[in-house]
mmCIF file with all atom_site columns, C-alpha atoms and ligand atoms in Angstrom:
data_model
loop_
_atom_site.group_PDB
_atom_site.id
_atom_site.type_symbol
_atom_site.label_atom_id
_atom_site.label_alt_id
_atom_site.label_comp_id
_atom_site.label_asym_id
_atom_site.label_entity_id
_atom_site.label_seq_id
_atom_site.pdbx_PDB_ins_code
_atom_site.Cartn_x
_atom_site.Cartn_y
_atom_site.Cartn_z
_atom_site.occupancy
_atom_site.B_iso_or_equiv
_atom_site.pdbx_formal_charge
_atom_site.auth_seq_id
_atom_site.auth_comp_id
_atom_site.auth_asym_id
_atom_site.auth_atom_id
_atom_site.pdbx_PDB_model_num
ATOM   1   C  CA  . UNK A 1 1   ? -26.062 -42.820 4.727   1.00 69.00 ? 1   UNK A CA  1
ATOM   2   C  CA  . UNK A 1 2   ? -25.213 -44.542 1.456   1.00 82.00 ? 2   UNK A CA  1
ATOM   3   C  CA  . UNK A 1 3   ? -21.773 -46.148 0.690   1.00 87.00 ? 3   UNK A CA  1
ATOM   4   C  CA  . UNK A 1 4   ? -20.394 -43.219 -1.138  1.00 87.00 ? 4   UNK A CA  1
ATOM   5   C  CA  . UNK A 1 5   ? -21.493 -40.641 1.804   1.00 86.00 ? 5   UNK A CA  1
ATOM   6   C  CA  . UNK A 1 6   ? -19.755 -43.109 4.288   1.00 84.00 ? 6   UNK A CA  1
ATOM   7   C  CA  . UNK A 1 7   ? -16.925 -43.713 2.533   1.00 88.00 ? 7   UNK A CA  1
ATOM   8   C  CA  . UNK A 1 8   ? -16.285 -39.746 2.128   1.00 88.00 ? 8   UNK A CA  1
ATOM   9   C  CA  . UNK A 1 9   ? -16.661 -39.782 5.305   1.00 91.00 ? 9   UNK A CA  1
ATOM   10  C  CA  . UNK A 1 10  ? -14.379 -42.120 6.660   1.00 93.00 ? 10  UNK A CA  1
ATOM   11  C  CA  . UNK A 1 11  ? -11.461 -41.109 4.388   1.00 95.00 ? 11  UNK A CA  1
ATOM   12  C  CA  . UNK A 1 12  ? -10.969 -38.001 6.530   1.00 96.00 ? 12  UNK A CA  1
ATOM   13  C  CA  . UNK A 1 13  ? -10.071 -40.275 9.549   1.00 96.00 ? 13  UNK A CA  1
ATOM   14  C  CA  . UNK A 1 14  ? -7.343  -42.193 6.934   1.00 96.00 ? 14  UNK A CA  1
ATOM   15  C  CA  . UNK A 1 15  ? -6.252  -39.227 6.034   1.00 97.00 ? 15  UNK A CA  1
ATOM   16  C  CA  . UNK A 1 16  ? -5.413  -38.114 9.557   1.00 97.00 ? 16  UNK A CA  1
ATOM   17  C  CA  . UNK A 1 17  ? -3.474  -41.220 10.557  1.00 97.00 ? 17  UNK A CA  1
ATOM   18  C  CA  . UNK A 1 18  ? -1.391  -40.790 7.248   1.00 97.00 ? 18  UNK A CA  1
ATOM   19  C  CA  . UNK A 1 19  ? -0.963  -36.745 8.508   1.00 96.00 ? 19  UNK A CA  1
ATOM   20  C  CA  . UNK A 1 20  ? 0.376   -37.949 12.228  1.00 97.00 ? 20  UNK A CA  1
ATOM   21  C  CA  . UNK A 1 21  ? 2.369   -40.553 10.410  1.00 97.00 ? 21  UNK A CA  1
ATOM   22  C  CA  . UNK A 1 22  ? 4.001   -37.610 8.438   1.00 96.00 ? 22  UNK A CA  1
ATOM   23  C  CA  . UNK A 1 23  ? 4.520   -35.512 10.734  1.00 95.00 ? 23  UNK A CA  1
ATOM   24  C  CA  . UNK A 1 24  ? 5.783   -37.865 13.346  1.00 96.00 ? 24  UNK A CA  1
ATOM   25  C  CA  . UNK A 1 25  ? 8.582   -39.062 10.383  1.00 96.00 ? 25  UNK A CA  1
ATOM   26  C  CA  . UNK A 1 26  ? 9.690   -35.170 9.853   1.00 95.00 ? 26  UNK A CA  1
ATOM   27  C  CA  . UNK A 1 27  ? 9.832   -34.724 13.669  1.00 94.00 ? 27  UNK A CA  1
ATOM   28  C  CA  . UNK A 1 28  ? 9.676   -37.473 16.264  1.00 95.00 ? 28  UNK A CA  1
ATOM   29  C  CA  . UNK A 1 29  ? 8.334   -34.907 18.979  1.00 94.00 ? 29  UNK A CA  1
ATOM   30  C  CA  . UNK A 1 30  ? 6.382   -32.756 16.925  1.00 93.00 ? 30  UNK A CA  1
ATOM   31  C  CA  . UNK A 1 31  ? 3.018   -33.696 19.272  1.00 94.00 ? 31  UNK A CA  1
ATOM   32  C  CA  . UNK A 1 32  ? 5.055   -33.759 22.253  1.00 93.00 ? 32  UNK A CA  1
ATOM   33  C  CA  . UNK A 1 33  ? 6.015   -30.175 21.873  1.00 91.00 ? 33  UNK A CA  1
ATOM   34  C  CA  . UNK A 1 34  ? 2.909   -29.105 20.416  1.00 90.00 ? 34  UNK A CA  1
ATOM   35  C  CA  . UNK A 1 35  ? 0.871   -30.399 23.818  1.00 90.00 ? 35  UNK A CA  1
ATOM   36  C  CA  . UNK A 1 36  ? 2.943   -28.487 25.895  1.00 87.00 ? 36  UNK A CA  1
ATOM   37  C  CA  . UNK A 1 37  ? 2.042   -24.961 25.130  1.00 80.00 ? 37  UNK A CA  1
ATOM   38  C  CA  . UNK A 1 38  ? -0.196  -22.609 22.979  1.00 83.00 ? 38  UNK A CA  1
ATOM   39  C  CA  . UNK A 1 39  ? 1.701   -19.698 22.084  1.00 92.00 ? 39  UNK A CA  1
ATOM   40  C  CA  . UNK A 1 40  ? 0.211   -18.120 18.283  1.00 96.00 ? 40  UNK A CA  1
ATOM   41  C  CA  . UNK A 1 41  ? 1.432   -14.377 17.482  1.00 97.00 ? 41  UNK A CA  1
ATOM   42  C  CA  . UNK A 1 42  ? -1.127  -14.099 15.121  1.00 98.00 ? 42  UNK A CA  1
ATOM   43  C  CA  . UNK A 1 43  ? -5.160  -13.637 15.746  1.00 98.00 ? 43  UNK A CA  1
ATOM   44  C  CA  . UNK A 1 44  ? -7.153  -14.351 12.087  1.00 98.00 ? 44  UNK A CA  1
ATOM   45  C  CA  . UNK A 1 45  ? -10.544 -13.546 11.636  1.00 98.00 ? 45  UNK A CA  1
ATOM   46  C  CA  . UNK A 1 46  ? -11.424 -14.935 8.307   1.00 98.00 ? 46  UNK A CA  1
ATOM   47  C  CA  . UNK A 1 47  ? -14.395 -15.953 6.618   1.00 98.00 ? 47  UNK A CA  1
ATOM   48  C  CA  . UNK A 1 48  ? -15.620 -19.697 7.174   1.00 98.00 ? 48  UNK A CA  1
ATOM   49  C  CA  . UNK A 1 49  ? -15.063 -20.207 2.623   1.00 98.00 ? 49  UNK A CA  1
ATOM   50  C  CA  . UNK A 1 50  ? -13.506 -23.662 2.850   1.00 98.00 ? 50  UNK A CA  1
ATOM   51  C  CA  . UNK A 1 51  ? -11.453 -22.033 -0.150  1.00 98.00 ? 51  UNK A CA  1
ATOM   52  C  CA  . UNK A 1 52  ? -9.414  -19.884 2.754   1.00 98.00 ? 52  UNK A CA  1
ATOM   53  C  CA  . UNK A 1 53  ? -7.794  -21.598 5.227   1.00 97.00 ? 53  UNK A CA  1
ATOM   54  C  CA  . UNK A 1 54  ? -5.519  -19.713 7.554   1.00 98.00 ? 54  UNK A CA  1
ATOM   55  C  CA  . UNK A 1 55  ? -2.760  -21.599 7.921   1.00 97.00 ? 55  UNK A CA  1
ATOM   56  C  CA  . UNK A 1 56  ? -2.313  -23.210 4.497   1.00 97.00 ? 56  UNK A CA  1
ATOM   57  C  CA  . UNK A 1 57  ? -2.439  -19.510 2.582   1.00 98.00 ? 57  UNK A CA  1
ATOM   58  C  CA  . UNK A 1 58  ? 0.068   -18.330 5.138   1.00 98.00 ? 58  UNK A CA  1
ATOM   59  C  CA  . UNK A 1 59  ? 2.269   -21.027 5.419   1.00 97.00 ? 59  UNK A CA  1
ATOM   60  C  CA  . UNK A 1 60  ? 1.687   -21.108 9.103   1.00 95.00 ? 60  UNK A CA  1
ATOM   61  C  CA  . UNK A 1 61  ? 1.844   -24.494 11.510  1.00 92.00 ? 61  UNK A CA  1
ATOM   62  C  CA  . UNK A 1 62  ? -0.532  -25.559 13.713  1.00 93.00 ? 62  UNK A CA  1
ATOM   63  C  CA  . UNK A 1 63  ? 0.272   -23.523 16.768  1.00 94.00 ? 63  UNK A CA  1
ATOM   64  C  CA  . UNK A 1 64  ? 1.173   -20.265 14.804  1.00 96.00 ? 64  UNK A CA  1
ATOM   65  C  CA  . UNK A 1 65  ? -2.324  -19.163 14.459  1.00 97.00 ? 65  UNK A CA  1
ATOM   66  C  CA  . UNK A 1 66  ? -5.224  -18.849 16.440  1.00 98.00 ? 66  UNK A CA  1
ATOM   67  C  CA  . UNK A 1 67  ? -8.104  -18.691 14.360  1.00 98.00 ? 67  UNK A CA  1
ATOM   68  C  CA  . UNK A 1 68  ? -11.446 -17.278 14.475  1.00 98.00 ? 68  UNK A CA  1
ATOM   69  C  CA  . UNK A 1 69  ? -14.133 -17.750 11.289  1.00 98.00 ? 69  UNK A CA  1
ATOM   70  C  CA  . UNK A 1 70  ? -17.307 -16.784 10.440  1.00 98.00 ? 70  UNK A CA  1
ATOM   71  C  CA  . UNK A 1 71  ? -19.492 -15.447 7.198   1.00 98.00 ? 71  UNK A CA  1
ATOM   72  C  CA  . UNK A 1 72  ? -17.351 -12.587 5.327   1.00 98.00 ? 72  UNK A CA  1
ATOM   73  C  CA  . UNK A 1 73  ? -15.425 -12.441 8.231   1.00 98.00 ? 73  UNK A CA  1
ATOM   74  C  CA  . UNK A 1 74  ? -17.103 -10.099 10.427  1.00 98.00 ? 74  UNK A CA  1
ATOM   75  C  CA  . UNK A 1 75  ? -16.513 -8.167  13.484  1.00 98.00 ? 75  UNK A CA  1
ATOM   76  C  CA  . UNK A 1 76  ? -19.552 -7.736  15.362  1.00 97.00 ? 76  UNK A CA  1
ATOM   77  C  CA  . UNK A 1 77  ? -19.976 -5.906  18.417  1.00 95.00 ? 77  UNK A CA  1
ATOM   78  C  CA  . UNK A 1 78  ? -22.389 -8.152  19.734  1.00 96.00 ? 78  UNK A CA  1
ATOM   79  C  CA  . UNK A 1 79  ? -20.806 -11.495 18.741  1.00 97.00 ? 79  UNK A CA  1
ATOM   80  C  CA  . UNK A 1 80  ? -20.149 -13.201 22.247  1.00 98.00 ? 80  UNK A CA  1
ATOM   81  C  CA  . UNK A 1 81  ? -18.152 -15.327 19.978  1.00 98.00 ? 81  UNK A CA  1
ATOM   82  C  CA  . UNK A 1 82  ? -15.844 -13.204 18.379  1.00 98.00 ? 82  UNK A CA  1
ATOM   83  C  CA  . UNK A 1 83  ? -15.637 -11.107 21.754  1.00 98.00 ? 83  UNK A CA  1
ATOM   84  C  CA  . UNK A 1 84  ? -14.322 -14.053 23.875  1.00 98.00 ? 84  UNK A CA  1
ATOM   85  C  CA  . UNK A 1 85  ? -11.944 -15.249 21.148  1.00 98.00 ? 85  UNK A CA  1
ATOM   86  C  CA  . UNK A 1 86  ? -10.559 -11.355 20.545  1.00 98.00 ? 86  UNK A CA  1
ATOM   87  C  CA  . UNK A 1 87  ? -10.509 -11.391 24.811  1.00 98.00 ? 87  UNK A CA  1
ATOM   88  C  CA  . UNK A 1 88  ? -8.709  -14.622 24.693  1.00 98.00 ? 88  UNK A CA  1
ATOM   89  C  CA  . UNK A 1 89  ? -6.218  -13.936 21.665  1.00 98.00 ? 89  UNK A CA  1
ATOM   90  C  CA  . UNK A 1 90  ? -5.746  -10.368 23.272  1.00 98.00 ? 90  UNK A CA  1
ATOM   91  C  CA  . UNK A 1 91  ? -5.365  -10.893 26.661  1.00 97.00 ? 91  UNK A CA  1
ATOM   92  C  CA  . UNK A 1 92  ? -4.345  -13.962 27.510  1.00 97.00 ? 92  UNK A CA  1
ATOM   93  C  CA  . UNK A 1 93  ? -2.100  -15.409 24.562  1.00 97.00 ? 93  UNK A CA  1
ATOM   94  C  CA  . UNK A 1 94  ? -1.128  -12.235 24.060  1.00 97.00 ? 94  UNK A CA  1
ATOM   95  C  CA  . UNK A 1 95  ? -1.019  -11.563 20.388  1.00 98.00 ? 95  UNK A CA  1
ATOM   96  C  CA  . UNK A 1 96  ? 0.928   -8.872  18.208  1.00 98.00 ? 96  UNK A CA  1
ATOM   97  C  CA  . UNK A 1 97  ? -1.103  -9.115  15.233  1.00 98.00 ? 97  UNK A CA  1
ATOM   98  C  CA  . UNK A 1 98  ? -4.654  -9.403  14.734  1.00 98.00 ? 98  UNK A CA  1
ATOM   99  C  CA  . UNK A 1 99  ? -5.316  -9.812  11.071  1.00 98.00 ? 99  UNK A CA  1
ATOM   100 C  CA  . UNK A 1 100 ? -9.146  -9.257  9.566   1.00 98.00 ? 100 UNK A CA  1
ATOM   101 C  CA  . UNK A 1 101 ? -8.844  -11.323 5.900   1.00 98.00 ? 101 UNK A CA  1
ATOM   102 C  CA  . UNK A 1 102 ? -11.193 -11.279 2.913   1.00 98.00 ? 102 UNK A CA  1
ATOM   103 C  CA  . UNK A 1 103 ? -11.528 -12.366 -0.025  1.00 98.00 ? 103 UNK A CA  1
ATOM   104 C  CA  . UNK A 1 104 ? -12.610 -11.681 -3.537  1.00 98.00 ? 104 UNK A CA  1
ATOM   105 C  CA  . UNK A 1 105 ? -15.626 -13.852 -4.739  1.00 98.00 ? 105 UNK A CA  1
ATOM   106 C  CA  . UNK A 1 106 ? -16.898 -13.724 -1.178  1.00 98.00 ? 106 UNK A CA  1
ATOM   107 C  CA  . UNK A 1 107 ? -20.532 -15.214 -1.204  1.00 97.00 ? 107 UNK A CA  1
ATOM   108 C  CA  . UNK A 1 108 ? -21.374 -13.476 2.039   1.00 97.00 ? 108 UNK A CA  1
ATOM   109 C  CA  . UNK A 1 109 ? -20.952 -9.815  -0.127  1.00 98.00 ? 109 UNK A CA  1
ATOM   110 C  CA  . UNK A 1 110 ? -22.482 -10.807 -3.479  1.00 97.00 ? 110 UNK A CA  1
ATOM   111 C  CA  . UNK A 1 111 ? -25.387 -11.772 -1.125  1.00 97.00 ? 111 UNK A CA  1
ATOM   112 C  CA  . UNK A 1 112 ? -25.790 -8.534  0.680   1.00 97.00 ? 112 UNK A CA  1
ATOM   113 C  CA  . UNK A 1 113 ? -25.308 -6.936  -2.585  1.00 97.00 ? 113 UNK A CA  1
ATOM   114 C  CA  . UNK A 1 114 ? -28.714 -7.886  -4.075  1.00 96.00 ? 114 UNK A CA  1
ATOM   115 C  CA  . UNK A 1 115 ? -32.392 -8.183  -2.775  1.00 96.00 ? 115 UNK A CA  1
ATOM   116 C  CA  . UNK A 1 116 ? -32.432 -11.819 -2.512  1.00 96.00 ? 116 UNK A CA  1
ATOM   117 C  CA  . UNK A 1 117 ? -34.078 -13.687 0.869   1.00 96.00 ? 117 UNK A CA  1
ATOM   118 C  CA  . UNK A 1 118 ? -32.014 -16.908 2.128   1.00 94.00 ? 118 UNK A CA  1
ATOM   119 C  CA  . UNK A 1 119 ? -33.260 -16.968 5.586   1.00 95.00 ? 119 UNK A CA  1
ATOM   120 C  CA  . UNK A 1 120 ? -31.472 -16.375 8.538   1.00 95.00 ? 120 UNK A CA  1
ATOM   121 C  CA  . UNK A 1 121 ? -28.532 -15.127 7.355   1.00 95.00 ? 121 UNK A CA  1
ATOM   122 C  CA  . UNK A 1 122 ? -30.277 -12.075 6.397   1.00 96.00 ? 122 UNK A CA  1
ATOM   123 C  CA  . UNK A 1 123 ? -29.459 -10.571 9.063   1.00 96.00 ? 123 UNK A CA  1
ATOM   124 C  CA  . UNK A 1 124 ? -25.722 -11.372 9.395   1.00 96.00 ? 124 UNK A CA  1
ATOM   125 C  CA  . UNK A 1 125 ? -24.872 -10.192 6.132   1.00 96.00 ? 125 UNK A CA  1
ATOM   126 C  CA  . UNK A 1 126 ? -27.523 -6.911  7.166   1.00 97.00 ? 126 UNK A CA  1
ATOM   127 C  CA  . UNK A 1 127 ? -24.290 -5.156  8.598   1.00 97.00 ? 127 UNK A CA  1
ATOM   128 C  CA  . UNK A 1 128 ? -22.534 -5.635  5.098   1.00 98.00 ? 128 UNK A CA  1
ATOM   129 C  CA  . UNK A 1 129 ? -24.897 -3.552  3.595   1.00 98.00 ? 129 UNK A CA  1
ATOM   130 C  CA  . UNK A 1 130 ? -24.675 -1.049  5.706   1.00 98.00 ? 130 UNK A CA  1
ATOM   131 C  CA  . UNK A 1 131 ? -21.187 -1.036  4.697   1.00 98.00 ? 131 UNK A CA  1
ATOM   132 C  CA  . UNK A 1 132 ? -22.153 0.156   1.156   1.00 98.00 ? 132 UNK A CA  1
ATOM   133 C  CA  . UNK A 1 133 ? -24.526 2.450   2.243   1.00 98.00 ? 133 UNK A CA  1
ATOM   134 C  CA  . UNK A 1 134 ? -21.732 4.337   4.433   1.00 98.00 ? 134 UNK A CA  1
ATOM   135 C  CA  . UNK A 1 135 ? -19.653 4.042   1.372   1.00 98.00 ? 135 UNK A CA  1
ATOM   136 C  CA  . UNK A 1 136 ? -22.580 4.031   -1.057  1.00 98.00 ? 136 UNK A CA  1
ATOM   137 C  CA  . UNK A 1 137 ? -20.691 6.965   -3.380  1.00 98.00 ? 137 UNK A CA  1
ATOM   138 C  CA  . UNK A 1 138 ? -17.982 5.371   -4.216  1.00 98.00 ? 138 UNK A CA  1
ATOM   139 C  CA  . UNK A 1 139 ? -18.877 1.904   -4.937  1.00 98.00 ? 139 UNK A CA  1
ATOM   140 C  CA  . UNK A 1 140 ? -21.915 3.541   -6.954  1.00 98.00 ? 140 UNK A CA  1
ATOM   141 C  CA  . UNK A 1 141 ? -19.298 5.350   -8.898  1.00 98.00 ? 141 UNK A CA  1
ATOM   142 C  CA  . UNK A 1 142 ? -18.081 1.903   -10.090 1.00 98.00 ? 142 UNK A CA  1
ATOM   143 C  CA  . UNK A 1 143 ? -19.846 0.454   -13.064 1.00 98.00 ? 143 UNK A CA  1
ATOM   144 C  CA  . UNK A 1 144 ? -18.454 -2.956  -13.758 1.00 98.00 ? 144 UNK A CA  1
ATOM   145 C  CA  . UNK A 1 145 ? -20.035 -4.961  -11.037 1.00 96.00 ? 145 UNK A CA  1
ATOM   146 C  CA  . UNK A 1 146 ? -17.312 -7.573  -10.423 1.00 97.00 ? 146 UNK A CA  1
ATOM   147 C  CA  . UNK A 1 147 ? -14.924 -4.099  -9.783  1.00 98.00 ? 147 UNK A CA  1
ATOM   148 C  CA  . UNK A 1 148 ? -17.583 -3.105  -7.508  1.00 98.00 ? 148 UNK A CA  1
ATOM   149 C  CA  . UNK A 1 149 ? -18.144 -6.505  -5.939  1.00 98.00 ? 149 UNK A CA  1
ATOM   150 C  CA  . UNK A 1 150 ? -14.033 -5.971  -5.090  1.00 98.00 ? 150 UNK A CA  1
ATOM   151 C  CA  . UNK A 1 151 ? -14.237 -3.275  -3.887  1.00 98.00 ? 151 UNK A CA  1
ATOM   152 C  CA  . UNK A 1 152 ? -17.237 -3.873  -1.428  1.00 98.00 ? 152 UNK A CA  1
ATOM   153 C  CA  . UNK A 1 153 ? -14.794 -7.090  -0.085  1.00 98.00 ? 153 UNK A CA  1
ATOM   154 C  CA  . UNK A 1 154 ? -11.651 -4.282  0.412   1.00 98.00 ? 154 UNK A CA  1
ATOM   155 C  CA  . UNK A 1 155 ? -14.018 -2.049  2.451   1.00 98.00 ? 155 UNK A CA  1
ATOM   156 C  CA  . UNK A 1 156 ? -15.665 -4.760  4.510   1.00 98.00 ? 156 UNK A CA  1
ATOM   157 C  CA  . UNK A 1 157 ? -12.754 -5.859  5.611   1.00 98.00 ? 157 UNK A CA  1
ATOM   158 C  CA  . UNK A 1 158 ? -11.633 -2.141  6.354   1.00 98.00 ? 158 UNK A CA  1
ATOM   159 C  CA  . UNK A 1 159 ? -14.666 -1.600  8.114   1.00 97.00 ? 159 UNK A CA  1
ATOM   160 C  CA  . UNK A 1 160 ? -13.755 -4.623  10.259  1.00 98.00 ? 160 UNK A CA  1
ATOM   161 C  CA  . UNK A 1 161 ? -10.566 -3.327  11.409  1.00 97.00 ? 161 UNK A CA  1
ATOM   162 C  CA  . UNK A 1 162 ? -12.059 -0.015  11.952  1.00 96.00 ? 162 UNK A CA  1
ATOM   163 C  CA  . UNK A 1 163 ? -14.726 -2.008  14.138  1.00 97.00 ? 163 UNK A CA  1
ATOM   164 C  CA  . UNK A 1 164 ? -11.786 -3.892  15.867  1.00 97.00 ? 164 UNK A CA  1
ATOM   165 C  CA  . UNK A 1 165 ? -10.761 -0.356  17.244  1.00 96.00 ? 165 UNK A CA  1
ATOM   166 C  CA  . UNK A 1 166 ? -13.454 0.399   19.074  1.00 96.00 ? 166 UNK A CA  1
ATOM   167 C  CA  . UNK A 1 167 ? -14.026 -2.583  21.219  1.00 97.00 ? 167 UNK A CA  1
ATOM   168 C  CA  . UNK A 1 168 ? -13.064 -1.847  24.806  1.00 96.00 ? 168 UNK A CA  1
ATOM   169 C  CA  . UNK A 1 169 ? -10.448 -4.985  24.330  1.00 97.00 ? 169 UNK A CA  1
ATOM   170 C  CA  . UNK A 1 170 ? -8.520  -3.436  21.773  1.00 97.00 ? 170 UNK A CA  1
ATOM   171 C  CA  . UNK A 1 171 ? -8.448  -0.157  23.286  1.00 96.00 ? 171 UNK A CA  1
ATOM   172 C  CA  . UNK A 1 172 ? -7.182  -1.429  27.176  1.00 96.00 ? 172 UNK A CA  1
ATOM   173 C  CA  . UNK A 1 173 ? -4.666  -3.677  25.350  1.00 96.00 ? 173 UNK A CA  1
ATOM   174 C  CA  . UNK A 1 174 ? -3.375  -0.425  23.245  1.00 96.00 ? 174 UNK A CA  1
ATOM   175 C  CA  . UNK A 1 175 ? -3.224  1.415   26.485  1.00 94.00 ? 175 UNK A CA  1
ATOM   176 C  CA  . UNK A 1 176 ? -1.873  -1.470  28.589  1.00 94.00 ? 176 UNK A CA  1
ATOM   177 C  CA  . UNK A 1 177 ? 1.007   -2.531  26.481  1.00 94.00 ? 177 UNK A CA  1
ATOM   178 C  CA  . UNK A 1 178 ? 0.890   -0.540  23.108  1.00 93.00 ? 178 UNK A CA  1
ATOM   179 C  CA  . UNK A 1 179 ? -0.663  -3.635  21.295  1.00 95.00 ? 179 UNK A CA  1
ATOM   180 C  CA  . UNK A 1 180 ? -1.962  -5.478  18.955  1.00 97.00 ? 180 UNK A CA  1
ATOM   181 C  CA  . UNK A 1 181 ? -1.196  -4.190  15.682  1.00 97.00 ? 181 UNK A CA  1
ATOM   182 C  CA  . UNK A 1 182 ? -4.143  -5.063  13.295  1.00 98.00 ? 182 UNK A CA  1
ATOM   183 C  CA  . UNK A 1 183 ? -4.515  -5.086  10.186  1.00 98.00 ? 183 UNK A CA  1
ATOM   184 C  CA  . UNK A 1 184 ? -6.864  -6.325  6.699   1.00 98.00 ? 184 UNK A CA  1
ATOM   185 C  CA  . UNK A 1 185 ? -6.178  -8.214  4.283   1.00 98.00 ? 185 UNK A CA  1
ATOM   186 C  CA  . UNK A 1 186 ? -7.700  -9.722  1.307   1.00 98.00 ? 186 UNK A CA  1
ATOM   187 C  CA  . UNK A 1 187 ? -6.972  -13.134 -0.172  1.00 98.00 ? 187 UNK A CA  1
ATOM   188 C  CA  . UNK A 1 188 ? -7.345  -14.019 -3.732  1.00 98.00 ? 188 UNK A CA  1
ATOM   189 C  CA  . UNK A 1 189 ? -9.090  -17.029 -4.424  1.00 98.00 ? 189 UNK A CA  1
ATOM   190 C  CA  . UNK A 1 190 ? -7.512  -16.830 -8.616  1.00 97.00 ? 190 UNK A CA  1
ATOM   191 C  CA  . UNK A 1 191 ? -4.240  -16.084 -7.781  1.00 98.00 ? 191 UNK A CA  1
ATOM   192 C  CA  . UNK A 1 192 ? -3.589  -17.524 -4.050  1.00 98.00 ? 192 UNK A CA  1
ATOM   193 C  CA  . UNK A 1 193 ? -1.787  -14.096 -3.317  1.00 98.00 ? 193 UNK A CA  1
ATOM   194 C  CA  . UNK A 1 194 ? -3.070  -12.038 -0.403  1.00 98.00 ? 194 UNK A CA  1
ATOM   195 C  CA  . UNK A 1 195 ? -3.374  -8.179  -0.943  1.00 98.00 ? 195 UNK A CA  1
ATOM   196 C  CA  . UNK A 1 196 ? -2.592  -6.028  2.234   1.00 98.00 ? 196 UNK A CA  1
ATOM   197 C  CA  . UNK A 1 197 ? -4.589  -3.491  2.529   1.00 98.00 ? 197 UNK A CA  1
ATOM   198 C  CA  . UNK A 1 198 ? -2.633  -1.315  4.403   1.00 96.00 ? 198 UNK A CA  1
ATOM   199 C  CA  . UNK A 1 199 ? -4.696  -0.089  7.099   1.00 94.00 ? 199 UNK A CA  1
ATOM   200 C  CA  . UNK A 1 200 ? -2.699  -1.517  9.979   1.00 92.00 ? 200 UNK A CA  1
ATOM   201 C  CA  . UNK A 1 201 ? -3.719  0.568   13.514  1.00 90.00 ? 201 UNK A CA  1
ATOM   202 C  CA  . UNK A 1 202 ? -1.828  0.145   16.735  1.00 89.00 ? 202 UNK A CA  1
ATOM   203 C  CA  . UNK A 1 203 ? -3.149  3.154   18.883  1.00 89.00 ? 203 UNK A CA  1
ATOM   204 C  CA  . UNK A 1 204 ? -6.710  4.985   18.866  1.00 88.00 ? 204 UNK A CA  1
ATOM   205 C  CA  . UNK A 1 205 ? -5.355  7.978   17.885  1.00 87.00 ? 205 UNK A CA  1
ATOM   206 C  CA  . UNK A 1 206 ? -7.357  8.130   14.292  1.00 84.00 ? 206 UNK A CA  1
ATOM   207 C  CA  . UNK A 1 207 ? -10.683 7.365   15.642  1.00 90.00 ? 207 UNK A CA  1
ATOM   208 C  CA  . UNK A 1 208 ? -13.026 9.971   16.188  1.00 90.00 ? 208 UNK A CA  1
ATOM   209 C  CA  . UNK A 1 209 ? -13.569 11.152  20.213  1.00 92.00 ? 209 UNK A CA  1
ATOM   210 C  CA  . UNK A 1 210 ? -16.913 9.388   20.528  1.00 92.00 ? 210 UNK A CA  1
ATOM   211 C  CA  . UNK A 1 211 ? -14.700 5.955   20.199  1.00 93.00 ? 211 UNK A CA  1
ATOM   212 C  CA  . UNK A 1 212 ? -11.851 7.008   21.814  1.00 93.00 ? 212 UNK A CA  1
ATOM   213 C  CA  . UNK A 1 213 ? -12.926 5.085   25.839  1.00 92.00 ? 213 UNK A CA  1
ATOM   214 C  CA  . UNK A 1 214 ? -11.497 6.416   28.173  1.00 88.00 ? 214 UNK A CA  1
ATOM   215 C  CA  . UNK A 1 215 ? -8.765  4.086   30.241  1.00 80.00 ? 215 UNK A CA  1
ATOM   216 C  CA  . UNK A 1 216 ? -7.392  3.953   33.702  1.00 73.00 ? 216 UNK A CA  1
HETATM 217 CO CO1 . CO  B 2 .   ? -16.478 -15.436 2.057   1.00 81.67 ? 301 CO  B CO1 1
#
């Protein structure tokens, strides 16, 4: 590493003594209490954009949030990941919100918007475009590409929540104790303002049978 790379480097560490020296001048227990117990109301599934962090947008503080991140924020059935971290959030921590955010200017989108190869990633951003195919009409219908571009984020993230409900873990904890509500949102990266999209589900009610599980 050269001097500049090291020195980058090492300023994060500053940085964090100056942070705990803050933080310990606001509030003289503030790690004390923090130690003690985990207990977030709030589940975020974001996208890993170093432009979005949870608990900055949100003015949340450490210990209001837990946090989950990935490419364009996705829910994948198959993502042991994702799974454990909805399992833990759900079950154990017990939260009353799980919140799927977007945001415009997503990377992950634009990319699964054209024909371009970048590797492995292909196939992670593979279930975004079968996002616009299932809503291929509509965002066909829209000529300005930046509008459509928008519009593909707002349904992602739609299609996310809509994914939420139908994992067994949602379903059980809807059944068990008539929770989480979750909901998407998209974030702004121009503004800093988040837009709720109002889809906000707390029962399986509006899904289809086939994804309605039955639960004892
Ligand atoms: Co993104």
């Amino acid at each position: 590493m050269n001097n500049r790379v090291i020195e980058e480097y090492k300023q994060l560490l500053l940085q964090n003594k100056a942070w705990v020296e803050q933080k310990t001048l606001e509030d003289a227990d503030f790690f004390k209490k923090l130690s003690k117990i985990q207990s977030p109301k709030f589940l975020w599934i974001g996208c890993s954009d170093s432009r979005v962090p949870a608990n900055e947008i949100t003015g949340t503080k450490p210990g209001e949030v837990f946090v989950h991140r990935n490419i364009a924020n996705m829910v994948v059935n198959t993502d042991m990941n994702l799974l454990s971290v909805l399992d833990y959030a759900v079950n154990v921590l017990t939260v009353e919100h799980v919140i799927v955010c977007g945001h415009y200017g997503c990377g992950g989108v634009r990319a699964a918007m054209g024909q371009q190869q970048y590797g492995l990633i292909d196939n992670w951003i593979r279930d975004i475009k079968d996002v616009y195919r299932t809503h291929y009409e509509e965002l066909e219908a829209i000529a300005d590409l930046t509008a459509r571009e928008n519009r593909l984020v707002e349904l992602n993230v739609i299609e996310q929540v809509y994914d939420l409900s139908k994992t067994s873990i949602i379903q059980s904890a809807w059944k068990k104790r008539g929770g989480p509500y979750i909901h998407g949102w998209v974030y702004n990266l121009e503004t800093g303002l988040i837009n709720d999209l109002n889809v906000t589900y707390h029962s399986n009610s509006e899904l289809p049978a086939f994804y309605r599980l039955m639960i004892d």
